[in-house]
Coordinates of C-alpha atoms in Angstrom, one line a residue:
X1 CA 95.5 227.5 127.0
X2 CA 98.2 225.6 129.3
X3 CA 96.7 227.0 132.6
X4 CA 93.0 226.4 131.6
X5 CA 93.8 222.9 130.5
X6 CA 95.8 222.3 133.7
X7 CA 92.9 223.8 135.9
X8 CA 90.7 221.1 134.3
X9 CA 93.0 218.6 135.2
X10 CA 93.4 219.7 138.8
X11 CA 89.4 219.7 139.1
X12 CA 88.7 216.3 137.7
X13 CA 91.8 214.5 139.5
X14 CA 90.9 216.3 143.0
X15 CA 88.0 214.4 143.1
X16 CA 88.6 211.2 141.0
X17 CA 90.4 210.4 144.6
X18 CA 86.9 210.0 146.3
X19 CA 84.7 209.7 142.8
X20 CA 81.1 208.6 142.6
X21 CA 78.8 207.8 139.7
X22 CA 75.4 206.5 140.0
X23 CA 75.3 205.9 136.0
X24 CA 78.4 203.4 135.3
X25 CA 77.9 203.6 131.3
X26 CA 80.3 206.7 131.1
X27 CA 82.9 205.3 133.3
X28 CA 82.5 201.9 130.8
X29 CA 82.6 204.0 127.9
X30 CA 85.7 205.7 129.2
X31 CA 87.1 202.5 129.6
X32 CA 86.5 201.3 126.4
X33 CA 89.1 204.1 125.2
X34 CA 91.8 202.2 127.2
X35 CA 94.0 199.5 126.6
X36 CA 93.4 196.2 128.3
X37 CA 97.1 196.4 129.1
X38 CA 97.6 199.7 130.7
X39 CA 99.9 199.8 133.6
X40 CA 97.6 202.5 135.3
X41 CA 93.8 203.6 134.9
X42 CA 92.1 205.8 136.8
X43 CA 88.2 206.7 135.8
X44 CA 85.1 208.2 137.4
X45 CA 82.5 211.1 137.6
X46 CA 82.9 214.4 138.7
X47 CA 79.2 215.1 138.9
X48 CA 78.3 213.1 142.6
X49 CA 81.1 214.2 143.6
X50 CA 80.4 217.7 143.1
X51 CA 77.2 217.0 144.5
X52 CA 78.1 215.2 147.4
X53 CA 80.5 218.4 148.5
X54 CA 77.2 220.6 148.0
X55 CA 78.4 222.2 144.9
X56 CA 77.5 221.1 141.1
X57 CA 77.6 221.0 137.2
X58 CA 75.0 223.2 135.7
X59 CA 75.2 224.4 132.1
X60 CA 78.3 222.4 131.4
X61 CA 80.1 224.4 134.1
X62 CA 81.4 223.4 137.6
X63 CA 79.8 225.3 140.8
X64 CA 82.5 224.7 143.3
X65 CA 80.6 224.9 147.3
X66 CA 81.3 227.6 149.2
X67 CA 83.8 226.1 151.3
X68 CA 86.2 226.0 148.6
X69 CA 85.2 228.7 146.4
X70 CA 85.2 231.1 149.5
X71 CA 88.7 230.2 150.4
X72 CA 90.6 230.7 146.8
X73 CA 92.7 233.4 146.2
X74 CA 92.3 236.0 143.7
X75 CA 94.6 234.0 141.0
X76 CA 92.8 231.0 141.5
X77 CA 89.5 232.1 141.2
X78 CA 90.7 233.7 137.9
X79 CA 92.2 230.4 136.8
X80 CA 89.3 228.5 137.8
X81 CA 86.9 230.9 136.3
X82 CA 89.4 230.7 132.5
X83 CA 89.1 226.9 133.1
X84 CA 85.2 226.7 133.4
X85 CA 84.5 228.9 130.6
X86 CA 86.6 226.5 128.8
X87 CA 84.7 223.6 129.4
X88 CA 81.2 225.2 128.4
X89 CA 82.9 226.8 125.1
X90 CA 84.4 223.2 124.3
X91 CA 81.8 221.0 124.3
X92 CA 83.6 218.6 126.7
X93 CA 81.8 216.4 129.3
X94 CA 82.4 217.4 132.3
X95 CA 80.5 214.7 134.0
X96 CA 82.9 211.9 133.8
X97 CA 87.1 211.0 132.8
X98 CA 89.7 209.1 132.8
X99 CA 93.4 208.8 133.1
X100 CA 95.6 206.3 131.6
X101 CA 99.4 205.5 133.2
X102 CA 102.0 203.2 131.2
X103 CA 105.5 203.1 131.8
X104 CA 106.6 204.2 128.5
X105 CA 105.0 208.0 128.8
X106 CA 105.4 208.9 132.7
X107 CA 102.8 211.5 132.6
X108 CA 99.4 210.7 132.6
X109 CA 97.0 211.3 130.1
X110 CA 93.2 212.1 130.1
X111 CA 90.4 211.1 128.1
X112 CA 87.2 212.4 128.4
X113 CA 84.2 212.5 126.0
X114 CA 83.4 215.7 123.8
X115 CA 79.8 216.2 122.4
X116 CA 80.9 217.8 119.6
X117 CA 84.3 217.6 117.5
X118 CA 83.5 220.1 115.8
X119 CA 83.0 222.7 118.7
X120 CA 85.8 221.3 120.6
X121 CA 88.1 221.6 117.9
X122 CA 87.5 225.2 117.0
X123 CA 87.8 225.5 120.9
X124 CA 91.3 224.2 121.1
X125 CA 91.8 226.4 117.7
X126 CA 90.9 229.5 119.4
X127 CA 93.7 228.8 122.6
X128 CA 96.3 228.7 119.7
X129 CA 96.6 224.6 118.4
X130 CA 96.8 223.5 115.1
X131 CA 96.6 220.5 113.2
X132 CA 99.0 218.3 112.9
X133 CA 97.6 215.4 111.1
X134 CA 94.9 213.5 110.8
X135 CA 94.2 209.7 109.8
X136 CA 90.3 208.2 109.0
X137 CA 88.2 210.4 112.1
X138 CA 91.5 210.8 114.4
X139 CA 92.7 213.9 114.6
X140 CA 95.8 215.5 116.0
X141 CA 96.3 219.0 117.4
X142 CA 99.7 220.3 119.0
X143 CA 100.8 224.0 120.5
X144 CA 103.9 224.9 121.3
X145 CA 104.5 226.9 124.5
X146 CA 107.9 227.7 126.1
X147 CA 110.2 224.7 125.6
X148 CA 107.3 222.2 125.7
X149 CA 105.1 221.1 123.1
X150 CA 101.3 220.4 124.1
X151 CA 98.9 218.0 122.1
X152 CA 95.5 216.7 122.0
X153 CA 94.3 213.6 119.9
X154 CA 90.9 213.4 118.8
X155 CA 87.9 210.8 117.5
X156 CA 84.8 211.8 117.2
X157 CA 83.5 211.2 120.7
X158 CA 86.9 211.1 123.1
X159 CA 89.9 213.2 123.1
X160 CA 93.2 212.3 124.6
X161 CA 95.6 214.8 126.3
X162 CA 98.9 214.4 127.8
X163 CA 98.6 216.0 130.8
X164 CA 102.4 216.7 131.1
X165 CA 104.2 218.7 128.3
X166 CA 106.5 217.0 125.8
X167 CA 109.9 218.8 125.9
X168 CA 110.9 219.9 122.2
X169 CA 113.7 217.5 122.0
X170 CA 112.4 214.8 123.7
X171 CA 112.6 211.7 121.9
X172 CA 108.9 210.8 123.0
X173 CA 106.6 211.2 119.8
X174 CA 102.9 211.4 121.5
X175 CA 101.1 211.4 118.4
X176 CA 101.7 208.6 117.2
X177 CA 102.0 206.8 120.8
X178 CA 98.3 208.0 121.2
X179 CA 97.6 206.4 117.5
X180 CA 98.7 203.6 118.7
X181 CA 97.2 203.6 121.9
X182 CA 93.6 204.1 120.5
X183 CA 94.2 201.2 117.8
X184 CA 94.9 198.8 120.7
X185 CA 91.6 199.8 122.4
X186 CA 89.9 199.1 119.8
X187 CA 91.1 195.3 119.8
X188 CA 91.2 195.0 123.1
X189 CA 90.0 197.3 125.4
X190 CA 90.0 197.6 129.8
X191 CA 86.0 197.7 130.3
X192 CA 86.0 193.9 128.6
X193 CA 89.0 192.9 131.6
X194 CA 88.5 191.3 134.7
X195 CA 89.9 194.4 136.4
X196 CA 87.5 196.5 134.4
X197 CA 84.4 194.4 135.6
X198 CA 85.5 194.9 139.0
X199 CA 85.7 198.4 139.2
X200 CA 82.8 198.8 137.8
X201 CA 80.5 196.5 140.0
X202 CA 80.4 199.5 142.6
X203 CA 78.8 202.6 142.3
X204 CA 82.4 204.8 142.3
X205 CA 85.5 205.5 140.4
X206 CA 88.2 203.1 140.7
X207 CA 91.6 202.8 140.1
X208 CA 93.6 199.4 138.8
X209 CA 97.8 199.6 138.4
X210 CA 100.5 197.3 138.1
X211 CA 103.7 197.1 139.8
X212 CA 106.6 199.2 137.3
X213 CA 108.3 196.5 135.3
X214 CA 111.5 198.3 137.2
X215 CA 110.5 197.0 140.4
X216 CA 109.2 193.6 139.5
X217 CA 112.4 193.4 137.6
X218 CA 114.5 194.3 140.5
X219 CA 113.0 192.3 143.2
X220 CA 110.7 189.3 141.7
X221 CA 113.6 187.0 140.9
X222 CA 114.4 187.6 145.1
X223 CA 111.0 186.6 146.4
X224 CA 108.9 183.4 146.2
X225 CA 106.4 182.0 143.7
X226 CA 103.8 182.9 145.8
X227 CA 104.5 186.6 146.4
X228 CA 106.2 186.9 142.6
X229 CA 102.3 185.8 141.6
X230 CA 101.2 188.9 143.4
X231 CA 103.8 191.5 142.6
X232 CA 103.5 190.7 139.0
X233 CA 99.3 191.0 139.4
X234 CA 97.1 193.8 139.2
X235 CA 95.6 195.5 142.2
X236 CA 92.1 197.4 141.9
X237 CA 90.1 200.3 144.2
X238 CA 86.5 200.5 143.7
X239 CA 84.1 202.7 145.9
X240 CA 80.8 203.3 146.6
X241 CA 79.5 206.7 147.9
X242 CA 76.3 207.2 149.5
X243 CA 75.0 210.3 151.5
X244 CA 76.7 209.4 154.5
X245 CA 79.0 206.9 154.1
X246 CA 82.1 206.5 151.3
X247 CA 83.6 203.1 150.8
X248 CA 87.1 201.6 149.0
X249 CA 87.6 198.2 148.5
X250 CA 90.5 196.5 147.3
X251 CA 90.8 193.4 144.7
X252 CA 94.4 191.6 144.1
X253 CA 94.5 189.7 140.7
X254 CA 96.8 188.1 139.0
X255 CA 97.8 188.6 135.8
X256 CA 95.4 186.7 133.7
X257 CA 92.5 188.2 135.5
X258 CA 91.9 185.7 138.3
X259 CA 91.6 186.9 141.8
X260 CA 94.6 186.3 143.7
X261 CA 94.3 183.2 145.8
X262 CA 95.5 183.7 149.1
X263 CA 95.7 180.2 150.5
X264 CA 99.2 181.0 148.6
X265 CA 100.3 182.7 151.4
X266 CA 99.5 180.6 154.3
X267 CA 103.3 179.7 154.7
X268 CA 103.5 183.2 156.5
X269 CA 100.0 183.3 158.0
X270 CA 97.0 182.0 158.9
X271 CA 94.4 183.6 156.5
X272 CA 91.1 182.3 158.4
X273 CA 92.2 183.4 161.5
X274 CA 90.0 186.4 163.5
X275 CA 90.3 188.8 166.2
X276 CA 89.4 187.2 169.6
X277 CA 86.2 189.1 171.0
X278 CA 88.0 187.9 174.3
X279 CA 91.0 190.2 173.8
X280 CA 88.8 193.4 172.3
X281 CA 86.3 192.9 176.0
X282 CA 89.8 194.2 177.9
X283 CA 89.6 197.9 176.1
X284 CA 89.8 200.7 177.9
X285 CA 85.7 203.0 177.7
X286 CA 87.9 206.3 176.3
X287 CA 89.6 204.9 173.8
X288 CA 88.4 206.1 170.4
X289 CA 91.1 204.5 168.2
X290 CA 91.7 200.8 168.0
X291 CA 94.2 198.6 166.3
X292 CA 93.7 194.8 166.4
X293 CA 95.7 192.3 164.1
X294 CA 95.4 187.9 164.7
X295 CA 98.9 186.6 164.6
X296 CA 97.3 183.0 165.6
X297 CA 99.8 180.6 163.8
X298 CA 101.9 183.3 162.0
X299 CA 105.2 182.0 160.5
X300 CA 107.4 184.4 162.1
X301 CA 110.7 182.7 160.5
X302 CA 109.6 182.3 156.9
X303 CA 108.4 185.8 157.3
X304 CA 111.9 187.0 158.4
X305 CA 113.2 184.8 155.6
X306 CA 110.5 186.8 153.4
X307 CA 111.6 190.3 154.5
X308 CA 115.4 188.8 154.3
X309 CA 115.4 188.1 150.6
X310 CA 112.6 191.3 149.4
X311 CA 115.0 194.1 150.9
X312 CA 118.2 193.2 151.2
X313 CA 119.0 192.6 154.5
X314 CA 122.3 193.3 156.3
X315 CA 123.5 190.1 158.8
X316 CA 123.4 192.6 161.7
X317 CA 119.4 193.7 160.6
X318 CA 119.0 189.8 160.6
X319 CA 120.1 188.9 163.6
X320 CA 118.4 192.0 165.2
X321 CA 115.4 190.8 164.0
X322 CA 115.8 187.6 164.4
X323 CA 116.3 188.4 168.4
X324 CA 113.4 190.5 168.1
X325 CA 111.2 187.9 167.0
X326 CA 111.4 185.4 170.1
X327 CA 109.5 187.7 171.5
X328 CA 107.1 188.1 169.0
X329 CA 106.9 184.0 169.0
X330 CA 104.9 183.8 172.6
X331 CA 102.2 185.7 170.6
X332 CA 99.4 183.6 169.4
X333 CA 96.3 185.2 169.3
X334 CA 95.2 188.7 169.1
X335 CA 97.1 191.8 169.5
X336 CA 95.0 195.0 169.9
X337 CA 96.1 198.3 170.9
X338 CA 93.4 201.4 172.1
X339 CA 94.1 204.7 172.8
X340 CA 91.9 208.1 173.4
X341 CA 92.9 211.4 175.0
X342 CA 89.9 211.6 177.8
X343 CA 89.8 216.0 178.1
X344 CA 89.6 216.7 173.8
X345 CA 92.1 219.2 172.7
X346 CA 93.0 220.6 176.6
X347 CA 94.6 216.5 176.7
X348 CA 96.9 217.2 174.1
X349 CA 98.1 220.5 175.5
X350 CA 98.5 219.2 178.8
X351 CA 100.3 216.2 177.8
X352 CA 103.8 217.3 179.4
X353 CA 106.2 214.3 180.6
X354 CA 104.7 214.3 184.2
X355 CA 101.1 214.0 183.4
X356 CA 100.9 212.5 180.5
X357 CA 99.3 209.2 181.4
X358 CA 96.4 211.2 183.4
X359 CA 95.7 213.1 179.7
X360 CA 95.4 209.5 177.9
X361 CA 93.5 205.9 178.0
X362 CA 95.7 203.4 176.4
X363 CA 95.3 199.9 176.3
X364 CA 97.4 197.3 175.0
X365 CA 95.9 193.8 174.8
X366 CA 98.4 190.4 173.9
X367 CA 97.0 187.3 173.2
X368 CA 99.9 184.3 174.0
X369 CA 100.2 180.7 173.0
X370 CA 98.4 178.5 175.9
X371 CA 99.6 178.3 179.3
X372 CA 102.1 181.3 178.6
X373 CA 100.1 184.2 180.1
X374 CA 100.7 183.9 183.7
X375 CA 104.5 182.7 183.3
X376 CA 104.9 185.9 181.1
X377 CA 103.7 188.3 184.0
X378 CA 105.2 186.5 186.3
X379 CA 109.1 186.6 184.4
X380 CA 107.6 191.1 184.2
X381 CA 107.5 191.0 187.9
X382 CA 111.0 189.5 188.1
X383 CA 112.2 192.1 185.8
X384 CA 111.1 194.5 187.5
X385 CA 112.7 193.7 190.2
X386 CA 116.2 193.3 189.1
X387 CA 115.6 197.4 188.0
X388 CA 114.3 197.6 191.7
X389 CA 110.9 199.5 190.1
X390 CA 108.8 199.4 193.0
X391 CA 105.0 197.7 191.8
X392 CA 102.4 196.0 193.5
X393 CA 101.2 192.6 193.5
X394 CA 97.3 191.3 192.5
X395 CA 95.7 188.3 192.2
X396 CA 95.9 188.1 188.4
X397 CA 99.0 190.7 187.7
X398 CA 100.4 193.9 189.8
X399 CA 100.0 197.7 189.6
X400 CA 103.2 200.6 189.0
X401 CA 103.2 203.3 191.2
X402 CA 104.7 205.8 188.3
X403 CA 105.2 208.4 191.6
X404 CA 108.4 207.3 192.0
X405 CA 109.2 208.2 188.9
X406 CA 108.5 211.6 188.5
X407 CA 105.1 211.4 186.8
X408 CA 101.2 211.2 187.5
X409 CA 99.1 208.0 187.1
X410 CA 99.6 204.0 187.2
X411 CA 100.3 201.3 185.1
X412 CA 98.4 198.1 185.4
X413 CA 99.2 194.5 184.3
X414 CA 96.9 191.8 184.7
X415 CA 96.7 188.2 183.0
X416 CA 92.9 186.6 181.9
X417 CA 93.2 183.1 180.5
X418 CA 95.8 183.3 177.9
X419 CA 95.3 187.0 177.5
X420 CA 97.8 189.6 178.8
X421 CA 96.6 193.7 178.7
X422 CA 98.8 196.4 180.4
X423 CA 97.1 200.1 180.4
X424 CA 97.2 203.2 182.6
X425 CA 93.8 202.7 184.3
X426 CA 92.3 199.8 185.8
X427 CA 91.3 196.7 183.4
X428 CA 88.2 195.2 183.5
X429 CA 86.8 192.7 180.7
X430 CA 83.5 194.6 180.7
X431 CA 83.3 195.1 176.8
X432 CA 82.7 198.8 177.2
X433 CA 84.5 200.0 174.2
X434 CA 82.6 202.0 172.1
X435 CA 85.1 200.9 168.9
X436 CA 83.9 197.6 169.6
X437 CA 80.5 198.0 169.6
X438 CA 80.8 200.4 166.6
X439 CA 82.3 198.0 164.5
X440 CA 82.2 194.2 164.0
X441 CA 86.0 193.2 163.8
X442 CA 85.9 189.6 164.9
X443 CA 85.7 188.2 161.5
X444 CA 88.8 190.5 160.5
X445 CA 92.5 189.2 160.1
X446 CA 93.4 193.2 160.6
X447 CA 92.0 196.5 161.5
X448 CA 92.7 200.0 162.7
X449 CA 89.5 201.6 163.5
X450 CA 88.1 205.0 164.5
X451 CA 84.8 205.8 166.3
X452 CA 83.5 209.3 167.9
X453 CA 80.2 210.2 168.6
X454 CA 79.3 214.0 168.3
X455 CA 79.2 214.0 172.3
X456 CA 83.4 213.4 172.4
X457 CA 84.5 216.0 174.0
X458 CA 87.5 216.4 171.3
X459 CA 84.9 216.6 168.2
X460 CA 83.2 219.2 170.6
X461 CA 85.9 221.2 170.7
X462 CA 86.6 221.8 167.2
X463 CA 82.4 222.2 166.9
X464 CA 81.5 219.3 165.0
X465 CA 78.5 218.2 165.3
X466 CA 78.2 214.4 164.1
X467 CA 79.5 211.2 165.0
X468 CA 82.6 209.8 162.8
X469 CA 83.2 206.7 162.4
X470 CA 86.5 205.2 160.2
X471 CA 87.3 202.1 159.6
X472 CA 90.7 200.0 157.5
X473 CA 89.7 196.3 157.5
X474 CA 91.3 192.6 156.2
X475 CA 88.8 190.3 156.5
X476 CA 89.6 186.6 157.4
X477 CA 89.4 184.0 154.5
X478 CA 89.7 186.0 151.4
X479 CA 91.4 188.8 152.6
X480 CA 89.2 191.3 151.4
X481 CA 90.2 194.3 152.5
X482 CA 88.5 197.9 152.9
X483 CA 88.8 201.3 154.0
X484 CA 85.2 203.2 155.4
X485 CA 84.6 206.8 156.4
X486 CA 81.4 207.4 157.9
X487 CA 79.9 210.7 159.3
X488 CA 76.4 210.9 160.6
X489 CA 74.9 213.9 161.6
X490 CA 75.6 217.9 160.9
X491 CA 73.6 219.2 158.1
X492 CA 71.4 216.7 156.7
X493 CA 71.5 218.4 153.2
X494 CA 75.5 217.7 152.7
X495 CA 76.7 214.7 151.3
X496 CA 79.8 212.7 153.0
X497 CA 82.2 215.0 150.9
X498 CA 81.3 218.2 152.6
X499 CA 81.2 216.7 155.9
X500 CA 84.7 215.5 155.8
X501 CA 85.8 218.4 153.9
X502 CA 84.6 220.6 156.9
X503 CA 85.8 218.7 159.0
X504 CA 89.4 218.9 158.1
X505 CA 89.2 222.9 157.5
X506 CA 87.8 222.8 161.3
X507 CA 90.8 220.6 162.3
X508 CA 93.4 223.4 160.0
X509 CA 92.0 226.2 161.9
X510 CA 93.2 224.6 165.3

């Protein structure tokens, strides 16, 4: 019974990470069944899921796609196979479940909905449980196997399972914890929260936790107001799924439900600032990957003084940062860093130490406080010069002949305005980055972003045919923040799932 319960468990939290539901009533009704204080809740549908990888539920059972079912082994298909034939003899929905996290019980336990206690109980009967007690329409099974004891508590539509074993002489009595657990749902329960609400606004599973009461413990009476508000919060992940695209958001809350306000923060950082179009024009054409952060006005000293307090920070760390962050001072503005390999997978295995710039496009873009730029490439050149490294002077900046040095290529420098970029191929301000024009960053405190079309010579190479676009974004203001995947393209039958999933069996094959 342990392995087919476990295989269940591996199924439904497998794809809880990248859930889907276009009906939100189970995922309410699953969070109805959870405290409104629970330090961890995770809840969401298998079924989209399933459907977005091109497999699927059909007579209570989960089709796997062929990707996966085609690559298990022998003893997983036969656990897998035990498992399913559980779920139809069981009565459980397999469409959609939950699992609660509280510091008291490490291990997680999952709900889900049954459709009959009667068939679900004469299920867990049949693997070897027996009744342990019962009070009004809850019910309690347990099993003992090995040096564990297993357990399930039932009502009459949801069933709770430790997902974890209780050792025999462990002091931890889940019976009556789950009693208690289902009693406090019913006065209070998460789909009535704040954090509930927004998990449910989007079309996905979510995910809400709280920071351990160990580490607030440990480190909120160290850190200010403002960032002892957050730690001692709530943080939530919703997502929305749609044929091509798959989308997690992040809320912060604090903890009577109201959304963090971030103007707390501004002693360490400008919130409204935004990535200067300016700076991302200076990106190299090949470069697929782009970072970009605005450090306009950023408080580099309380920062330090932040960081100093939060982890415990040697005098020697502090006054190696502290040295560190002059530099980091003359920034005030954008800093944005592109790369790309320009020959697909022969770049990376040509990439020795001699011609390594020749295999790459790398840009680096600073943005500095006004009037700075020039003085800054000027006080480069001087450098430069004291290590006698030959380099070339322009009109705007000078050139590294990298000859000299053993390896293939040249470094450029050039100052525009208050904007310093240094890459190994000529810089232009022609806007020509296809990042850029893929996605709109300039109302973003912070990004890191991916695009390649199907014609890249890399996503050639490992024969996938679509264009993939990722994307990890702050936005300016609120600080909303969110992670995309996008794949367009390939088979026009297979949902977002099965694209990515094939494309990361394509990449393990390399």
């Amino acid at each position: 019974m342990k392995r087919e319960i476990r295989g269940i468990i591996c199924l439904f939290l497998a794809m809880l990470m990248a859930v889907s539901c276009s009906d939100n009533s189970k995922m309410k009704g699953l969070l109805e069944q959870v405290p409104a204080d629970a330090d961890v809740v995770l809840v969401g549908s298998v079924k989209t899921v399933l459907e977005s990888a091109g497999g699927k539920l059909e007579n209570s059972q989960i089709i796997l796609p062929a990707f996966i079912s085609d690559n298990l082994s022998q003893g997983e298909k036969k656990n897998f196979d035990e498992a399913n034939a559980f779920l139809k003899d069981s009565g459980i929905d397999p469409e959609a479940c939950a699992v609660i996290g509280t510091e008291e019980h490490g291990n997680g336990i999952l709900v889900f909905s049954i459709s009959d206690k009667d068939k679900f109980l004469k299920a867990i009967e049949a693997k070897g449980y027996k009744k342990d007690s019962e009070t009004g329409d809850v019910v309690a099974y347990s099993m003992l196997s090995g040096i564990s004891y297993y357990y399930f508590v039932v009502n009459d539509t949801y069933a709770y399972y430790p997902i974890d074993g209780v050792w025999v002489e462990s002091d931890f009595k889940p019976i009556p914890y789950l009693r208690t657990m289902i009693e406090k749902a019913g006065q209070s329960n998460f789909a009535d929260t704040q954090f509930g609400d927004y998990i449910l606004e989007g079309n996905a599973g979510g995910l809400a936790f709280r920071l351990p009461k160990s580490v607030k413990e440990r480190k909120l009476n160290d850190v200010p107001a403002e960032v002892k508000d957050l730690m001692d919060g709530v943080f939530c992940l919703r997502g929305n799924l749609t044929d091509d695209k798959c989308t997690v958001e992040l809320g912060m809350f604090e903890k009577d439900g109201s959304q963090y306000d971030v103007e707390k923060l501004k002693k360490y950082l400008n919130v409204n600032a935004s990535i200067s179009e300016d700076a991302l024009a200076m990106l190299g054409k090949d470069e697929f990957v782009v970072y970009a952060v605005s450090l306009k006005d950023f408080n580099w000293s309380n920062y330090l003084d932040l960081m100093s307090s939060a982890t415990s920070m040697s005098r020697f760390e502090r006054a190696r940062m502290n040295a560190f962050t002059g530099y980091l001072e003359k920034i005030d503005g954008t800093a944005a860093l592109g790369f790309g390999v320009k020959n697909g997978i022969e770049s990376f295995n040509n990439m020795n130490d001699r011609s390594m710039l020749t295999q790459m496009s790398a840009t680096l873009v600073v943005e500095t406080k006004e009037g700075k730029a020039k003085q800054l490439v000027e006080d480069m050149k001087g450098l430069l010069e004291q290590l006698r490294v030959p380099f070339s002077e322009t009109d705007d900046g000078f050139s590294i002949k990298t000859a000299q040095m053993g390896l293939e290529g040249d470094i450029s420098v050039r100052h525009d305005g208050d904007i310093i970029a240094l890459a190994n191929h000529p810089i232009a301000k022609d806007n020509a980055n296809k990042v850029v024009k893929a996605f709109d960053i300039t109302d973003c405190l912070f990004a890191i972003c991916v695009a390649l079309d199907k014609d890249n010579k890399l996503l050639r190479d490992v024969s996938i045919d679509s264009d993939v676009n990722m994307a990890l974004m702050v936005k300016s203001g609120n600080l909303n923040s969110s992670l995309t995947i996008e794949i367009k393209g390939g088979d026009s039958k297979e949902g977002v799932i099965a694209k990515a999933a094939k494309i990361i069996l394509a990449l393990k094959k390399m």
